[in-house]
Amino acid sequence: MTNAPRTPAPLLTTPFTSRTPAGEVVDGIDLSGRRTVVTGGASGIGAETVRALAAAGAEVTVAARRPEAAEPLVRELGVRAAALDLADLDSVASFVRGWEGPLDILVANAGVMALPTRVQTADGWEAQLATNHLGHFALVTGLYAALRESGGARVVVVSSGAHRNVPFDFEDPHFERRAYDPWTAYGQSKTASVLFTAGAARRWAGDGITVNALNPGFILTGLQRHLDDETMRAFGVMDGDGKVTPLPYYKTPAQGAATSVLLAASPLVEGVTGRYFEDNQEARVVAGDEEQPGGVAAHALDAAAADRLWEYGTAALRTRSTRSPR
């Protein structure tokens, strides 16, 4: 008897759209007492994530490289600000040591994009991979006990559609031998973000911790600060006089934060883990070279690659911890 082909599970859908602002996603949701960390929460979609979660009653800690930048949110919303530089593992370790009690929601939102030249951290890591993935890996795994203590924690990892064309290069992840390219480095770091969620979801399902990734879409924020005028003009968002204007399909920061907030707080995704969302819907799996926009690349969900990356990250942190203090 021939086994019938397995029918793929239907993708999860919600009533929200790409234009739904984050505040609407949490309308009617009570997050009172839910302890939350949002990295990079002082500006951009991070700030809108903070604003929506705090409005729903969550106790939010804005983890930022410059915590003073979060002071307007502290005054407006009564949230807390704390120092966290994801490219500096001493800073990550200090944040982890300072956390007490359960952690209900962790939104790994902070990131850097398309650094024009290769920047190396003190640990010898390429800066985009260090910030976008390895720093978050150290943070989330360091806070694992606090997440488990919650009994129903959610981890949300902000990735990007830039991951689709760039598998993770295990042979030279830090561009020590291959030529550095800003967008390849960025795309690789965002593939790592999705692979991390796949690995964590399988490891932590029994602890009641859900872990999902997302693409927030196109939004003009401080993330573009490293792009030169020529690149901004090539993207079509800067005119000849240097005026920056979003294209019609770009989102506002509040709309860009909506999918993060959905995964962090909505009962519509209760118990959902190891998935990738965009525009408030679960995304389809695509081949990396498809021209049609959207979707999550199969190489970012590969279980073997996810396990290999987890082992790589664990080894990198272990090796670093055995060095003499700087």
Coordinates of C-alpha atoms in Angstrom, one line a residue:
M1 CA 0.0 0.0 0.0
T2 CA 1.4 3.4 -1.0
N3 CA 1.4 6.1 1.7
A4 CA -0.6 9.1 0.7
P5 CA 1.3 12.4 0.6
R6 CA 1.1 14.4 3.7
T7 CA -1.2 17.5 3.4
P8 CA 0.6 20.6 4.8
A9 CA -1.1 22.1 7.8
P10 CA -3.1 25.2 7.0
L11 CA -1.3 28.5 7.7
L12 CA -2.6 30.4 10.8
T13 CA -4.5 33.5 9.8
T14 CA -5.8 36.4 11.9
P15 CA -8.4 39.2 11.2
F16 CA -5.6 41.8 11.2
T17 CA -3.9 43.1 8.1
S18 CA -0.6 44.7 7.1
R19 CA -2.2 48.1 7.9
T20 CA -3.4 47.2 11.4
P21 CA -1.5 49.3 14.0
A22 CA -0.1 47.6 17.1
G23 CA -2.5 49.2 19.5
E24 CA -5.5 47.6 17.7
V25 CA -3.9 44.2 18.0
V26 CA -4.0 44.4 21.8
D27 CA -7.4 46.1 22.0
G28 CA -9.3 44.4 24.8
I29 CA -6.3 42.3 26.0
D30 CA -5.3 42.6 29.6
L31 CA -1.6 42.1 30.2
S32 CA -1.6 43.3 33.8
G33 CA 1.3 41.8 35.7
R34 CA 2.9 40.4 32.6
R35 CA 6.6 41.1 32.8
T36 CA 8.1 42.1 29.5
V37 CA 11.5 42.9 27.9
V38 CA 11.7 44.7 24.6
T39 CA 15.3 45.0 23.2
G40 CA 15.9 48.1 21.1
G41 CA 12.6 49.5 22.5
A42 CA 13.6 53.1 22.7
S43 CA 12.8 54.0 19.1
G44 CA 11.2 52.8 15.8
I45 CA 9.0 49.7 15.9
G46 CA 10.5 48.8 19.2
A47 CA 9.1 51.9 20.8
E48 CA 5.7 51.2 19.3
T49 CA 5.9 47.6 20.6
V50 CA 6.6 49.0 24.0
R51 CA 3.7 51.5 23.7
A52 CA 1.2 48.8 22.8
L53 CA 2.2 46.3 25.4
A54 CA 2.3 49.0 28.2
A55 CA -1.1 50.3 27.1
A56 CA -2.4 46.8 27.7
G57 CA -1.1 46.8 31.2
A58 CA 2.2 44.9 30.8
E59 CA 5.2 45.8 33.0
V60 CA 7.8 46.7 30.3
T61 CA 11.5 47.0 30.5
V62 CA 13.0 48.8 27.6
A63 CA 16.5 47.3 27.1
A64 CA 18.6 49.7 25.0
R65 CA 22.2 50.4 24.3
R66 CA 21.5 54.0 25.4
P67 CA 18.8 53.8 28.1
E68 CA 18.6 57.5 28.3
A69 CA 17.0 57.4 24.8
A70 CA 14.0 55.7 26.4
E71 CA 13.4 58.5 28.9
P72 CA 10.4 59.9 26.8
L73 CA 8.7 56.5 27.0
V74 CA 9.6 56.2 30.7
R75 CA 7.9 59.5 31.4
E76 CA 4.9 58.8 29.0
L77 CA 4.2 55.2 30.0
G78 CA 5.9 54.5 33.3
V79 CA 8.0 51.8 31.8
R80 CA 11.5 51.0 33.0
A81 CA 14.7 51.5 31.0
A82 CA 17.8 49.3 31.4
A83 CA 21.2 49.2 29.6
L84 CA 21.8 46.4 27.1
D85 CA 24.4 46.4 24.4
L86 CA 23.9 43.2 22.4
A87 CA 27.3 43.5 20.8
D88 CA 29.0 43.5 24.2
L89 CA 28.6 40.1 26.0
D90 CA 29.6 41.7 29.3
S91 CA 26.6 44.0 29.0
V92 CA 24.4 41.0 28.1
A93 CA 25.7 39.1 31.1
S94 CA 25.1 42.1 33.4
F95 CA 21.5 42.4 32.2
V96 CA 20.8 38.7 32.8
R97 CA 22.3 38.9 36.3
G98 CA 20.2 41.9 37.1
W99 CA 16.9 40.2 36.2
E100 CA 14.9 38.7 39.1
G101 CA 11.8 36.6 39.0
P102 CA 9.8 35.3 36.0
L103 CA 9.8 36.8 32.5
D104 CA 6.6 36.5 30.6
I105 CA 7.4 38.2 27.2
L106 CA 10.7 38.8 25.6
V107 CA 10.7 40.7 22.2
A108 CA 14.1 40.4 20.5
N109 CA 13.7 43.6 18.4
A110 CA 17.0 45.4 18.5
G111 CA 19.2 45.2 15.4
V112 CA 21.6 46.9 13.0
M113 CA 21.5 46.8 9.2
A114 CA 23.9 47.0 6.3
L115 CA 27.0 48.3 8.1
P116 CA 29.0 49.7 5.1
T117 CA 32.3 48.1 6.3
R118 CA 33.1 45.0 8.3
V119 CA 33.0 45.9 12.0
Q120 CA 34.5 43.4 14.5
T121 CA 33.3 43.3 18.1
A122 CA 35.7 42.8 21.0
D123 CA 35.0 39.1 20.7
G124 CA 36.1 39.0 17.1
W125 CA 32.5 38.6 15.8
E126 CA 31.1 40.4 12.7
A127 CA 28.9 43.2 14.2
Q128 CA 25.6 42.4 12.5
L129 CA 25.8 38.7 13.4
A130 CA 26.9 39.7 16.9
T131 CA 24.1 42.2 17.5
N132 CA 21.2 40.6 15.6
H133 CA 21.8 37.0 16.6
L134 CA 24.6 36.1 19.0
G135 CA 23.8 38.8 21.5
H136 CA 20.1 37.8 21.5
F137 CA 21.1 34.1 21.7
A138 CA 23.1 34.9 24.8
L139 CA 20.3 37.0 26.3
V140 CA 17.4 34.6 25.6
T141 CA 19.3 31.5 26.7
G142 CA 20.6 33.4 29.8
L143 CA 17.1 34.3 30.7
Y144 CA 15.8 30.7 30.1
A145 CA 15.1 30.0 33.8
A146 CA 13.1 33.2 34.1
L147 CA 11.1 32.3 31.0
R148 CA 10.4 28.8 32.3
E149 CA 9.4 30.2 35.6
S150 CA 6.6 32.1 33.9
G151 CA 4.8 28.9 32.9
G152 CA 3.7 30.4 29.6
A153 CA 6.3 32.7 28.3
R154 CA 6.5 34.0 24.8
V155 CA 9.7 34.9 22.9
V156 CA 9.4 37.0 19.8
V157 CA 12.3 37.4 17.4
V158 CA 12.3 40.2 14.8
S159 CA 13.8 38.9 11.6
S160 CA 13.6 40.3 8.0
G161 CA 12.7 39.3 4.5
A162 CA 16.4 39.8 3.7
H163 CA 17.0 36.3 5.1
R164 CA 15.4 34.7 2.0
N165 CA 18.5 34.8 -0.2
V166 CA 21.2 34.2 2.4
P167 CA 21.7 30.8 4.1
F168 CA 23.9 30.8 7.1
D169 CA 27.6 30.3 6.2
F170 CA 28.9 27.9 8.9
E171 CA 32.4 27.9 7.3
D172 CA 32.9 31.6 7.5
P173 CA 30.1 33.3 9.4
H174 CA 32.2 36.4 10.4
F175 CA 33.6 37.2 6.9
E176 CA 37.2 36.4 7.9
R177 CA 38.0 34.8 4.5
R178 CA 35.2 35.8 2.1
A179 CA 34.7 39.3 0.9
Y180 CA 32.4 41.3 3.2
D181 CA 29.1 42.5 1.8
P182 CA 26.7 44.6 4.0
W183 CA 23.5 42.9 2.7
T184 CA 24.9 39.4 2.8
A185 CA 26.0 40.0 6.4
Y186 CA 22.6 41.4 7.3
G187 CA 20.7 38.6 5.5
Q188 CA 22.7 35.9 7.2
S189 CA 22.1 37.4 10.6
K190 CA 18.4 37.4 10.0
T191 CA 18.5 33.8 8.8
A192 CA 20.2 33.0 12.1
S193 CA 17.2 34.7 13.9
V194 CA 14.7 32.3 12.2
L195 CA 16.9 29.3 12.8
F196 CA 17.2 30.2 16.4
T197 CA 13.4 30.2 16.8
A198 CA 13.2 26.8 15.1
G199 CA 15.8 25.4 17.5
A200 CA 14.4 27.0 20.7
A201 CA 10.8 26.0 19.9
R202 CA 11.7 22.3 19.8
R203 CA 13.9 22.5 22.9
W204 CA 11.5 24.5 25.1
A205 CA 8.0 23.3 24.1
G206 CA 7.8 21.2 27.2
D207 CA 8.6 24.3 29.3
G208 CA 5.6 26.2 28.1
I209 CA 7.8 28.7 26.2
T210 CA 6.7 29.6 22.7
V211 CA 9.2 31.1 20.3
N212 CA 8.3 32.7 16.9
A213 CA 9.9 34.9 14.3
L214 CA 8.5 37.7 12.1
N215 CA 9.2 40.0 9.3
P216 CA 7.9 43.5 10.2
G217 CA 7.9 44.7 6.6
F218 CA 9.2 48.0 5.1
I219 CA 9.3 50.8 7.6
L220 CA 11.4 54.0 7.7
T221 CA 13.1 54.1 11.1
G222 CA 16.6 54.6 12.5
L223 CA 17.5 51.1 11.1
Q224 CA 18.4 52.8 7.8
R225 CA 21.0 55.1 9.5
H226 CA 23.9 53.3 7.9
L227 CA 22.6 53.6 4.3
D228 CA 24.1 56.3 2.2
D229 CA 22.0 58.7 0.0
E230 CA 22.7 56.7 -3.2
T231 CA 21.2 53.6 -1.6
M232 CA 18.2 55.5 -0.3
R233 CA 17.6 56.9 -3.7
A234 CA 18.0 53.4 -5.3
F235 CA 15.3 52.2 -2.9
G236 CA 13.1 55.1 -4.1
V237 CA 12.6 56.7 -0.7
M238 CA 14.8 59.8 -1.2
D239 CA 14.5 62.4 -3.9
G240 CA 17.2 64.5 -5.5
D241 CA 16.9 67.1 -2.7
G242 CA 17.5 64.6 0.0
K243 CA 13.9 64.5 1.2
V244 CA 12.9 61.1 2.5
T245 CA 9.4 59.9 1.8
P246 CA 8.0 56.3 2.3
L247 CA 6.7 54.4 -0.7
P248 CA 3.0 53.5 -0.7
Y249 CA 3.6 50.0 0.5
Y250 CA 5.7 51.1 3.4
K251 CA 4.2 50.8 6.9
T252 CA 4.2 53.3 9.8
P253 CA 6.2 52.2 12.8
A254 CA 3.0 51.4 14.6
Q255 CA 1.9 49.1 11.7
G256 CA 5.4 47.6 11.6
A257 CA 5.2 46.7 15.3
A258 CA 1.8 44.9 15.0
T259 CA 3.1 41.5 14.2
S260 CA 5.5 41.6 17.1
V261 CA 2.7 42.6 19.4
L262 CA 0.4 39.8 17.9
L263 CA 3.0 37.2 18.8
A264 CA 3.8 38.7 22.2
A265 CA 0.2 39.1 23.4
S266 CA -2.7 37.9 21.3
P267 CA -4.7 34.9 22.4
L268 CA -5.1 34.1 18.7
V269 CA -1.5 32.6 18.7
E270 CA -1.7 31.0 22.2
G271 CA 0.5 27.9 22.1
V272 CA 1.8 28.5 18.6
T273 CA 5.6 28.0 18.4
G274 CA 8.4 27.7 15.8
R275 CA 6.6 29.7 13.1
Y276 CA 7.3 32.8 11.0
F277 CA 4.8 35.6 10.5
E278 CA 4.4 38.7 8.4
D279 CA 1.6 41.2 8.1
N280 CA -0.1 39.5 11.1
Q281 CA -0.4 36.1 9.3
E282 CA 1.7 33.0 9.3
A283 CA 4.0 33.1 6.2
R284 CA 4.3 30.4 3.5
V285 CA 7.5 28.5 3.0
V286 CA 9.4 29.5 -0.2
A287 CA 12.5 28.7 -2.1
G288 CA 15.1 31.3 -1.3
D289 CA 15.3 32.4 -5.0
E290 CA 11.6 33.0 -5.6
E291 CA 10.9 36.5 -7.0
Q292 CA 7.5 36.8 -5.4
P293 CA 7.9 38.8 -2.2
G294 CA 7.1 37.5 1.2
G295 CA 7.5 34.1 2.9
V296 CA 10.0 32.3 4.9
A297 CA 12.9 30.5 3.2
A298 CA 13.2 26.7 3.7
H299 CA 16.8 27.1 4.6
A300 CA 15.8 29.2 7.7
L301 CA 13.6 26.4 9.0
D302 CA 15.9 23.4 8.4
A303 CA 16.1 21.4 11.6
A304 CA 19.7 20.2 11.0
A305 CA 20.9 23.8 10.4
A306 CA 19.0 25.0 13.5
D307 CA 20.7 22.4 15.6
R308 CA 24.1 23.2 14.1
L309 CA 23.6 26.9 14.8
W310 CA 22.5 26.3 18.4
E311 CA 25.7 24.2 18.9
Y312 CA 27.7 27.0 17.2
G313 CA 26.3 29.7 19.5
T314 CA 26.7 27.6 22.6
A315 CA 30.3 26.9 21.8
A316 CA 31.0 30.5 20.9
L317 CA 29.6 31.6 24.3
R318 CA 31.5 28.9 26.1
T319 CA 34.8 29.8 24.4
R320 CA 34.3 33.4 25.3
S321 CA 33.5 32.7 28.9
T322 CA 36.8 30.8 29.4
R323 CA 38.9 33.8 28.3
S324 CA 40.5 36.2 30.8
P325 CA 38.3 39.2 31.7
R326 CA 39.0 42.1 29.4

